[in-house]
Amino acid sequence: AKDWEEIHHTAEGMIDWLGGYVDVSGGIPSVKTLKRVISLLPTDRLGQLMQSFALLIKTNPTDSGPSNTIAIDGKSLRGCCGWNEKDRPLHLLHAWSSNSKLCIGQVSVDEKSNEITALPKLIELLEIKDAVITTDAMNTQKTTAEVVISKKADYILPVKENQPSLRQDIDLLFKEADSKEFKGFDAAKRETIDKTGGRIEVRTYDLLDGSDLEVLKDWTGCTCIGRVTRKRTKGGKTSRETCYYITSLDLDIDRFAKSVRDHWGIENGLHWSLDVLFSEDHHRYQDRIGAANLSVIRKLALAIVSRDTTKKGGRPAKMMRAATSPTFRDHLLKNCF
């Protein structure tokens, strides 16, 4: 159910099943009541319930701890903006656990600010001890490094044009290391090869000790600089891309490679799924609190459907089955805990 009317009519159609979980003796709330109540709930309190849910369903020992990567990235709800053309759409900052494949936190970005000020607030809400935090280049900020280290976690932050002096110094140090074939440098290297759909992608991961770089002194906990080179070959054409990073990981090349790769899970596993399965970008809803709360509910529904591996078929098929089968709905809920 993707909007207020669909939620209301769907609930009316399965009122007997809902009665097994909640009191529906007064009937299903009207469309206006649903809209009003959801829009009054404080988003941060609903977000706490999402975090509690994520903790409850972590049955895999690797869901947290040293092997876990928590990717942080933002997503705009394009349809949620005011009637004024100058109004910005609602922008949400998400925290995604790569191991549990769940959104474990969400904060709304204020209209007059940006992700840089919202990210520390999100991290403060999370239990991230021993995890590795990854972000996009916008959030490669000294405040990000500081708050992550204060929570006893590690970070991997990409360095691009928004940090020009830092990027230049990293580039120079890697060029020097390359010219000397890394002799005399504390370094680590790893290479992976993926072959899919006629495409060959070779990824080379490098880490260098950065303790002698003066520019890194102001970055709390930073110990190393990283480089990832991606070489893609398809149809006889080859492209190459190089990205630089700073990290609080020492020379742990395996964790570095895994976390850099895991970061893209937030795009594929969360943002893409919300748009394709729930048409989130097309929702025309002006109330920002209600829109943020609906997004939390969608993420919970996405998590419940995604956790099921007992039935064949993709998530759209499972959503259709859940809409028509009370037994399968019960199965999905029980499968989470």
mmCIF file of C-alpha atoms in Angstrom:
data_model
loop_
_atom_site.group_PDB
_atom_site.id
_atom_site.type_symbol
_atom_site.label_atom_id
_atom_site.label_comp_id
_atom_site.label_asym_id
_atom_site.label_seq_id
_atom_site.Cartn_x
_atom_site.Cartn_y
_atom_site.Cartn_z
ATOM 1 C CA ALA A 1 0.000 0.000 0.000
ATOM 2 C CA LYS A 2 1.683 3.176 -1.207
ATOM 3 C CA ASP A 3 -0.523 6.063 -0.029
ATOM 4 C CA TRP A 4 -3.123 6.897 2.621
ATOM 5 C CA GLU A 5 -6.133 5.613 0.678
ATOM 6 C CA GLU A 6 -4.396 2.368 -0.253
ATOM 7 C CA ILE A 7 -3.362 1.852 3.377
ATOM 8 C CA HIS A 8 -6.932 2.426 4.566
ATOM 9 C CA HIS A 9 -8.592 0.149 1.990
ATOM 10 C CA THR A 10 -5.969 -2.590 2.395
ATOM 11 C CA ALA A 11 -6.412 -2.546 6.167
ATOM 12 C CA GLU A 12 -10.191 -2.796 5.791
ATOM 13 C CA GLY A 13 -9.721 -5.810 3.540
ATOM 14 C CA MET A 14 -7.556 -7.632 6.081
ATOM 15 C CA ILE A 15 -9.222 -6.412 9.286
ATOM 16 C CA ASP A 16 -9.697 -9.948 10.616
ATOM 17 C CA TRP A 17 -6.004 -10.697 10.214
ATOM 18 C CA LEU A 18 -5.003 -7.386 11.824
ATOM 19 C CA GLY A 19 -7.256 -8.237 14.746
ATOM 20 C CA GLY A 20 -4.851 -11.026 15.654
ATOM 21 C CA TYR A 21 -2.154 -8.429 16.381
ATOM 22 C CA VAL A 22 -3.875 -5.177 17.404
ATOM 23 C CA ASP A 23 -7.261 -4.026 18.691
ATOM 24 C CA VAL A 24 -9.456 -3.111 15.720
ATOM 25 C CA SER A 25 -12.774 -3.226 17.587
ATOM 26 C CA GLY A 26 -13.334 0.426 16.671
ATOM 27 C CA GLY A 27 -12.756 -0.251 12.993
ATOM 28 C CA ILE A 28 -10.006 0.991 10.692
ATOM 29 C CA PRO A 29 -9.170 4.714 11.048
ATOM 30 C CA SER A 30 -10.306 6.930 8.197
ATOM 31 C CA VAL A 31 -7.915 8.216 5.562
ATOM 32 C CA LYS A 32 -7.868 11.663 7.202
ATOM 33 C CA THR A 33 -7.211 10.199 10.652
ATOM 34 C CA LEU A 34 -4.336 8.042 9.402
ATOM 35 C CA LYS A 35 -2.807 11.041 7.670
ATOM 36 C CA ARG A 36 -3.240 13.315 10.687
ATOM 37 C CA VAL A 37 -1.888 10.881 13.288
ATOM 38 C CA ILE A 38 1.159 9.769 11.274
ATOM 39 C CA SER A 39 1.972 13.432 10.619
ATOM 40 C CA LEU A 40 1.891 14.199 14.356
ATOM 41 C CA LEU A 41 4.296 11.455 15.450
ATOM 42 C CA PRO A 42 7.816 12.791 16.145
ATOM 43 C CA THR A 43 10.059 11.320 13.466
ATOM 44 C CA ASP A 44 12.972 10.819 15.866
ATOM 45 C CA ARG A 45 10.788 8.630 18.119
ATOM 46 C CA LEU A 46 9.619 6.543 15.188
ATOM 47 C CA GLY A 47 13.260 6.303 14.103
ATOM 48 C CA GLN A 48 14.133 4.870 17.513
ATOM 49 C CA LEU A 49 11.598 2.112 16.915
ATOM 50 C CA MET A 50 13.311 1.366 13.591
ATOM 51 C CA GLN A 51 16.652 1.051 15.382
ATOM 52 C CA SER A 52 15.094 -1.231 18.011
ATOM 53 C CA PHE A 53 13.624 -3.374 15.254
ATOM 54 C CA ALA A 54 17.030 -3.624 13.571
ATOM 55 C CA LEU A 55 18.624 -4.763 16.831
ATOM 56 C CA LEU A 56 15.908 -7.344 17.491
ATOM 57 C CA ILE A 57 16.313 -9.152 14.188
ATOM 58 C CA LYS A 58 20.108 -9.391 14.266
ATOM 59 C CA THR A 59 20.432 -13.137 14.591
ATOM 60 C CA ASN A 60 23.681 -13.418 12.633
ATOM 61 C CA PRO A 61 26.793 -12.894 14.806
ATOM 62 C CA THR A 62 28.417 -10.902 11.995
ATOM 63 C CA ASP A 63 25.602 -8.352 11.937
ATOM 64 C CA SER A 64 27.646 -6.110 14.191
ATOM 65 C CA GLY A 65 31.224 -5.760 15.272
ATOM 66 C CA PRO A 66 34.513 -5.652 13.384
ATOM 67 C CA SER A 67 33.214 -7.052 10.105
ATOM 68 C CA ASN A 68 30.255 -4.696 9.806
ATOM 69 C CA THR A 69 30.220 -1.688 7.482
ATOM 70 C CA ILE A 70 27.716 1.100 8.071
ATOM 71 C CA ALA A 71 27.244 3.193 4.942
ATOM 72 C CA ILE A 72 25.803 6.693 5.340
ATOM 73 C CA ASP A 73 24.218 8.502 2.411
ATOM 74 C CA GLY A 74 21.308 10.809 1.676
ATOM 75 C CA LYS A 75 18.181 10.495 -0.444
ATOM 76 C CA SER A 76 15.704 13.170 -1.501
ATOM 77 C CA LEU A 77 11.976 12.487 -1.708
ATOM 78 C CA ARG A 78 11.397 14.376 -4.948
ATOM 79 C CA GLY A 79 7.627 14.518 -4.600
ATOM 80 C CA CYS A 80 7.721 15.928 -1.077
ATOM 81 C CA CYS A 81 8.167 19.663 -1.384
ATOM 82 C CA GLY A 82 6.015 22.700 -0.808
ATOM 83 C CA TRP A 83 3.801 24.322 -3.380
ATOM 84 C CA ASN A 84 6.395 27.039 -3.761
ATOM 85 C CA GLU A 85 8.777 26.131 -6.588
ATOM 86 C CA LYS A 86 11.717 27.353 -4.486
ATOM 87 C CA ASP A 87 11.014 24.854 -1.692
ATOM 88 C CA ARG A 88 13.506 22.015 -1.420
ATOM 89 C CA PRO A 89 12.221 18.417 -1.334
ATOM 90 C CA LEU A 90 12.541 16.494 1.902
ATOM 91 C CA HIS A 91 16.053 15.066 2.200
ATOM 92 C CA LEU A 92 16.767 12.121 4.507
ATOM 93 C CA LEU A 93 20.146 10.878 5.701
ATOM 94 C CA HIS A 94 20.299 7.105 6.099
ATOM 95 C CA ALA A 95 22.592 4.651 7.873
ATOM 96 C CA TRP A 96 22.738 1.220 6.209
ATOM 97 C CA SER A 97 24.197 -1.918 7.786
ATOM 98 C CA SER A 98 25.922 -3.969 5.082
ATOM 99 C CA ASN A 99 25.757 -7.207 7.059
ATOM 100 C CA SER A 100 22.131 -7.147 8.146
ATOM 101 C CA LYS A 101 21.040 -5.378 4.915
ATOM 102 C CA LEU A 102 18.924 -2.961 6.957
ATOM 103 C CA CYS A 103 18.494 0.761 7.375
ATOM 104 C CA ILE A 104 19.363 1.232 11.063
ATOM 105 C CA GLY A 105 18.939 4.994 11.304
ATOM 106 C CA GLN A 106 17.409 8.037 9.636
ATOM 107 C CA VAL A 107 17.405 11.792 10.237
ATOM 108 C CA SER A 108 15.729 14.554 8.271
ATOM 109 C CA VAL A 109 18.027 17.218 6.860
ATOM 110 C CA ASP A 110 16.802 20.694 7.691
ATOM 111 C CA GLU A 111 15.741 22.835 4.737
ATOM 112 C CA LYS A 112 18.280 25.512 5.629
ATOM 113 C CA SER A 113 21.223 23.173 6.261
ATOM 114 C CA ASN A 114 22.787 20.122 4.625
ATOM 115 C CA GLU A 115 24.048 16.602 5.289
ATOM 116 C CA ILE A 116 27.253 17.889 6.879
ATOM 117 C CA THR A 117 25.386 19.197 9.935
ATOM 118 C CA ALA A 118 22.951 16.268 10.029
ATOM 119 C CA LEU A 119 25.532 13.458 9.911
ATOM 120 C CA PRO A 120 26.913 13.907 13.469
ATOM 121 C CA LYS A 121 23.330 13.825 14.779
ATOM 122 C CA LEU A 122 22.703 10.532 12.976
ATOM 123 C CA ILE A 123 25.912 8.919 14.211
ATOM 124 C CA GLU A 124 25.147 9.953 17.793
ATOM 125 C CA LEU A 125 21.888 7.984 17.569
ATOM 126 C CA LEU A 126 23.586 4.736 16.508
ATOM 127 C CA GLU A 127 25.423 1.950 18.284
ATOM 128 C CA ILE A 128 28.447 1.614 15.996
ATOM 129 C CA LYS A 129 31.256 0.370 18.231
ATOM 130 C CA ASP A 130 33.916 -1.532 16.209
ATOM 131 C CA ALA A 131 32.082 -0.974 12.912
ATOM 132 C CA VAL A 132 33.503 0.840 9.866
ATOM 133 C CA ILE A 133 31.647 3.997 8.807
ATOM 134 C CA THR A 134 31.698 4.998 5.136
ATOM 135 C CA THR A 135 30.248 8.136 3.542
ATOM 136 C CA ASP A 136 30.274 10.029 0.253
ATOM 137 C CA ALA A 137 32.798 12.804 -0.436
ATOM 138 C CA MET A 138 30.469 15.563 0.795
ATOM 139 C CA ASN A 139 30.725 14.195 4.327
ATOM 140 C CA THR A 140 34.506 13.910 4.325
ATOM 141 C CA GLN A 141 34.744 16.455 7.117
ATOM 142 C CA LYS A 142 36.848 16.728 10.259
ATOM 143 C CA THR A 143 33.674 16.692 12.350
ATOM 144 C CA THR A 144 32.757 13.330 10.794
ATOM 145 C CA ALA A 145 36.096 11.793 11.750
ATOM 146 C CA GLU A 146 35.835 13.211 15.256
ATOM 147 C CA VAL A 147 32.349 11.908 16.019
ATOM 148 C CA VAL A 148 33.065 8.439 14.571
ATOM 149 C CA ILE A 149 36.202 8.006 16.699
ATOM 150 C CA SER A 150 34.329 9.239 19.780
ATOM 151 C CA LYS A 151 31.866 6.368 19.245
ATOM 152 C CA LYS A 152 34.775 3.843 19.162
ATOM 153 C CA ALA A 153 34.322 3.060 15.473
ATOM 154 C CA ASP A 154 36.524 3.411 12.388
ATOM 155 C CA TYR A 155 35.970 5.394 9.211
ATOM 156 C CA ILE A 156 36.808 5.360 5.509
ATOM 157 C CA LEU A 157 36.214 8.744 3.873
ATOM 158 C CA PRO A 158 36.632 9.466 0.130
ATOM 159 C CA VAL A 159 38.758 12.467 -0.792
ATOM 160 C CA LYS A 160 37.734 14.443 -3.868
ATOM 161 C CA GLU A 161 37.799 18.032 -5.110
ATOM 162 C CA ASN A 162 36.019 19.383 -2.022
ATOM 163 C CA GLN A 163 39.275 18.754 -0.085
ATOM 164 C CA PRO A 164 41.814 20.008 -2.676
ATOM 165 C CA SER A 165 44.967 20.292 -0.520
ATOM 166 C CA LEU A 166 44.335 16.921 1.117
ATOM 167 C CA ARG A 167 43.752 15.277 -2.242
ATOM 168 C CA GLN A 168 46.900 16.814 -3.699
ATOM 169 C CA ASP A 169 49.112 15.599 -0.844
ATOM 170 C CA ILE A 170 47.653 12.076 -1.048
ATOM 171 C CA ASP A 171 48.183 12.012 -4.804
ATOM 172 C CA LEU A 172 51.818 13.130 -4.436
ATOM 173 C CA LEU A 173 52.589 10.509 -1.801
ATOM 174 C CA PHE A 174 51.132 7.708 -3.920
ATOM 175 C CA LYS A 175 53.083 8.919 -6.971
ATOM 176 C CA GLU A 176 56.270 8.803 -4.922
ATOM 177 C CA ALA A 177 55.426 5.305 -3.687
ATOM 178 C CA ASP A 178 54.683 4.157 -7.244
ATOM 179 C CA SER A 179 57.997 5.516 -8.525
ATOM 180 C CA LYS A 180 59.855 3.522 -5.873
ATOM 181 C CA GLU A 181 57.625 0.441 -6.282
ATOM 182 C CA PHE A 182 56.538 0.929 -2.650
ATOM 183 C CA LYS A 183 60.034 0.076 -1.375
ATOM 184 C CA GLY A 184 60.660 1.745 1.977
ATOM 185 C CA PHE A 185 56.942 2.420 2.527
ATOM 186 C CA ASP A 186 54.624 0.812 5.065
ATOM 187 C CA ALA A 187 51.929 -0.366 2.697
ATOM 188 C CA ALA A 188 49.412 -3.078 1.872
ATOM 189 C CA LYS A 189 47.877 -4.112 -1.453
ATOM 190 C CA ARG A 190 45.036 -6.331 -2.674
ATOM 191 C CA GLU A 191 43.564 -7.028 -6.105
ATOM 192 C CA THR A 192 40.202 -8.512 -7.092
ATOM 193 C CA ILE A 193 38.794 -9.532 -10.474
ATOM 194 C CA ASP A 194 35.079 -9.704 -11.275
ATOM 195 C CA LYS A 195 33.635 -11.080 -14.515
ATOM 196 C CA THR A 196 29.933 -10.402 -15.104
ATOM 197 C CA GLY A 197 27.841 -9.802 -18.217
ATOM 198 C CA GLY A 198 30.803 -9.714 -20.553
ATOM 199 C CA ARG A 199 32.531 -7.110 -18.396
ATOM 200 C CA ILE A 200 35.824 -7.619 -16.590
ATOM 201 C CA GLU A 201 36.521 -5.333 -13.655
ATOM 202 C CA VAL A 202 39.890 -5.351 -11.906
ATOM 203 C CA ARG A 203 40.012 -3.482 -8.593
ATOM 204 C CA THR A 204 43.341 -2.676 -6.977
ATOM 205 C CA TYR A 205 43.304 -1.556 -3.345
ATOM 206 C CA ASP A 206 46.343 0.201 -1.814
ATOM 207 C CA LEU A 207 46.951 1.462 1.695
ATOM 208 C CA LEU A 208 49.864 3.664 2.781
ATOM 209 C CA ASP A 209 50.886 4.707 6.261
ATOM 210 C CA GLY A 210 50.064 8.407 6.481
ATOM 211 C CA SER A 211 51.605 9.279 9.835
ATOM 212 C CA ASP A 212 54.188 11.575 8.191
ATOM 213 C CA LEU A 213 51.615 13.610 6.259
ATOM 214 C CA GLU A 214 51.255 16.940 8.039
ATOM 215 C CA VAL A 215 47.839 17.551 6.442
ATOM 216 C CA LEU A 216 46.401 14.525 8.284
ATOM 217 C CA LYS A 217 47.252 15.813 11.764
ATOM 218 C CA ASP A 218 43.900 17.603 12.069
ATOM 219 C CA TRP A 219 41.890 14.494 11.140
ATOM 220 C CA THR A 220 41.073 12.657 14.365
ATOM 221 C CA GLY A 221 42.221 9.035 14.325
ATOM 222 C CA CYS A 222 43.490 9.064 10.736
ATOM 223 C CA THR A 223 46.372 6.620 10.265
ATOM 224 C CA CYS A 224 46.415 5.703 6.578
ATOM 225 C CA ILE A 225 45.601 6.928 3.112
ATOM 226 C CA GLY A 226 43.967 4.649 0.577
ATOM 227 C CA ARG A 227 43.665 4.327 -3.155
ATOM 228 C CA VAL A 228 41.240 2.268 -5.197
ATOM 229 C CA THR A 229 41.851 1.817 -8.924
ATOM 230 C CA ARG A 230 39.046 0.319 -10.994
ATOM 231 C CA LYS A 231 39.817 -0.929 -14.488
ATOM 232 C CA ARG A 232 36.769 -1.967 -16.524
ATOM 233 C CA THR A 233 36.927 -3.752 -19.872
ATOM 234 C CA LYS A 234 33.873 -4.464 -22.005
ATOM 235 C CA GLY A 235 33.470 -4.866 -25.745
ATOM 236 C CA GLY A 236 37.135 -4.126 -26.337
ATOM 237 C CA LYS A 237 36.922 -0.761 -24.546
ATOM 238 C CA THR A 238 38.760 -0.117 -21.281
ATOM 239 C CA SER A 239 38.134 2.626 -18.729
ATOM 240 C CA ARG A 240 40.054 3.428 -15.569
ATOM 241 C CA GLU A 241 38.994 5.271 -12.408
ATOM 242 C CA THR A 242 41.064 6.169 -9.349
ATOM 243 C CA CYS A 243 39.639 7.214 -5.976
ATOM 244 C CA TYR A 244 41.499 8.336 -2.849
ATOM 245 C CA TYR A 245 40.529 7.817 0.788
ATOM 246 C CA ILE A 246 41.591 8.588 4.338
ATOM 247 C CA THR A 247 40.944 6.011 7.042
ATOM 248 C CA SER A 248 41.447 5.240 10.713
ATOM 249 C CA LEU A 249 42.096 1.581 9.826
ATOM 250 C CA ASP A 250 45.797 0.838 10.115
ATOM 251 C CA LEU A 251 47.028 -1.319 7.227
ATOM 252 C CA ASP A 252 44.084 -3.717 7.346
ATOM 253 C CA ILE A 253 43.694 -4.084 3.594
ATOM 254 C CA ASP A 254 40.969 -6.739 3.811
ATOM 255 C CA ARG A 255 38.641 -4.566 5.889
ATOM 256 C CA PHE A 256 39.447 -1.569 3.715
ATOM 257 C CA ALA A 257 38.590 -3.415 0.497
ATOM 258 C CA LYS A 258 35.422 -4.943 1.955
ATOM 259 C CA SER A 259 34.098 -1.669 3.368
ATOM 260 C CA VAL A 260 34.778 0.362 0.219
ATOM 261 C CA ARG A 261 32.891 -2.255 -1.768
ATOM 262 C CA ASP A 262 30.086 -2.531 0.805
ATOM 263 C CA HIS A 263 29.368 1.194 0.698
ATOM 264 C CA TRP A 264 27.448 0.858 -2.576
ATOM 265 C CA GLY A 265 24.944 -1.462 -0.885
ATOM 266 C CA ILE A 266 23.043 1.563 0.394
ATOM 267 C CA GLU A 267 22.280 2.630 -3.186
ATOM 268 C CA ASN A 268 21.328 -0.793 -4.495
ATOM 269 C CA GLY A 269 19.804 -2.314 -1.366
ATOM 270 C CA LEU A 270 17.953 0.726 -0.007
ATOM 271 C CA HIS A 271 17.556 3.783 -2.239
ATOM 272 C CA TRP A 272 16.957 1.915 -5.488
ATOM 273 C CA SER A 273 14.554 -0.493 -3.771
ATOM 274 C CA LEU A 274 12.508 2.298 -2.205
ATOM 275 C CA ASP A 275 12.036 3.951 -5.581
ATOM 276 C CA VAL A 276 11.360 0.791 -7.589
ATOM 277 C CA LEU A 277 9.268 -1.213 -5.099
ATOM 278 C CA PHE A 278 7.475 1.657 -3.341
ATOM 279 C CA SER A 279 7.676 4.460 -5.961
ATOM 280 C CA GLU A 280 8.909 6.727 -3.180
ATOM 281 C CA ASP A 281 10.064 9.519 -5.483
ATOM 282 C CA HIS A 282 6.573 9.826 -6.998
ATOM 283 C CA HIS A 283 4.704 10.369 -3.726
ATOM 284 C CA ARG A 284 3.156 13.832 -3.717
ATOM 285 C CA TYR A 285 2.912 14.576 -0.012
ATOM 286 C CA GLN A 286 3.564 18.062 1.334
ATOM 287 C CA ASP A 287 3.792 17.417 5.079
ATOM 288 C CA ARG A 288 7.479 16.794 5.799
ATOM 289 C CA ILE A 289 6.989 15.022 9.130
ATOM 290 C CA GLY A 290 4.383 12.666 7.701
ATOM 291 C CA ALA A 291 6.546 11.994 4.627
ATOM 292 C CA ALA A 292 9.564 11.170 6.798
ATOM 293 C CA ASN A 293 7.439 8.849 8.965
ATOM 294 C CA LEU A 294 6.006 7.072 5.928
ATOM 295 C CA SER A 295 9.568 6.548 4.720
ATOM 296 C CA VAL A 296 10.434 4.858 8.035
ATOM 297 C CA ILE A 297 7.443 2.522 7.614
ATOM 298 C CA ARG A 298 8.494 1.682 4.049
ATOM 299 C CA LYS A 299 11.977 0.787 5.261
ATOM 300 C CA LEU A 300 10.507 -1.553 7.871
ATOM 301 C CA ALA A 301 8.324 -3.217 5.227
ATOM 302 C CA LEU A 302 11.307 -3.504 2.893
ATOM 303 C CA ALA A 303 13.370 -5.116 5.646
ATOM 304 C CA ILE A 304 10.639 -7.643 6.462
ATOM 305 C CA VAL A 305 10.249 -8.699 2.829
ATOM 306 C CA SER A 306 14.004 -8.735 2.180
ATOM 307 C CA ARG A 307 14.763 -10.978 5.168
ATOM 308 C CA ASP A 308 12.744 -13.856 3.755
ATOM 309 C CA THR A 309 14.827 -16.447 1.905
ATOM 310 C CA THR A 310 12.469 -19.403 2.332
ATOM 311 C CA LYS A 311 10.330 -18.697 -0.732
ATOM 312 C CA LYS A 312 11.400 -18.427 -4.345
ATOM 313 C CA GLY A 313 10.792 -15.238 -6.285
ATOM 314 C CA GLY A 314 11.805 -11.618 -6.003
ATOM 315 C CA ARG A 315 10.545 -9.013 -3.598
ATOM 316 C CA PRO A 316 7.712 -7.726 -5.847
ATOM 317 C CA ALA A 317 6.310 -11.278 -6.005
ATOM 318 C CA LYS A 318 6.602 -11.643 -2.233
ATOM 319 C CA MET A 319 4.843 -8.316 -1.706
ATOM 320 C CA MET A 320 1.999 -9.478 -3.935
ATOM 321 C CA ARG A 321 1.786 -12.760 -2.066
ATOM 322 C CA ALA A 322 1.783 -10.934 1.279
ATOM 323 C CA ALA A 323 -1.114 -8.780 0.057
ATOM 324 C CA THR A 324 -3.215 -11.844 -0.733
ATOM 325 C CA SER A 325 -2.160 -14.483 1.802
ATOM 326 C CA PRO A 326 -2.680 -14.086 5.583
ATOM 327 C CA THR A 327 -0.541 -17.178 6.132
ATOM 328 C CA PHE A 328 2.377 -15.665 4.222
ATOM 329 C CA ARG A 329 2.050 -12.385 6.135
ATOM 330 C CA ASP A 330 2.344 -14.313 9.393
ATOM 331 C CA HIS A 331 5.327 -16.173 7.989
ATOM 332 C CA LEU A 332 7.121 -12.944 7.027
ATOM 333 C CA LEU A 333 6.709 -11.448 10.508
ATOM 334 C CA LYS A 334 7.756 -14.615 12.354
ATOM 335 C CA ASN A 335 10.745 -15.032 10.041
ATOM 336 C CA CYS A 336 12.240 -11.771 11.336
ATOM 337 C CA PHE A 337 12.688 -12.831 14.948
#
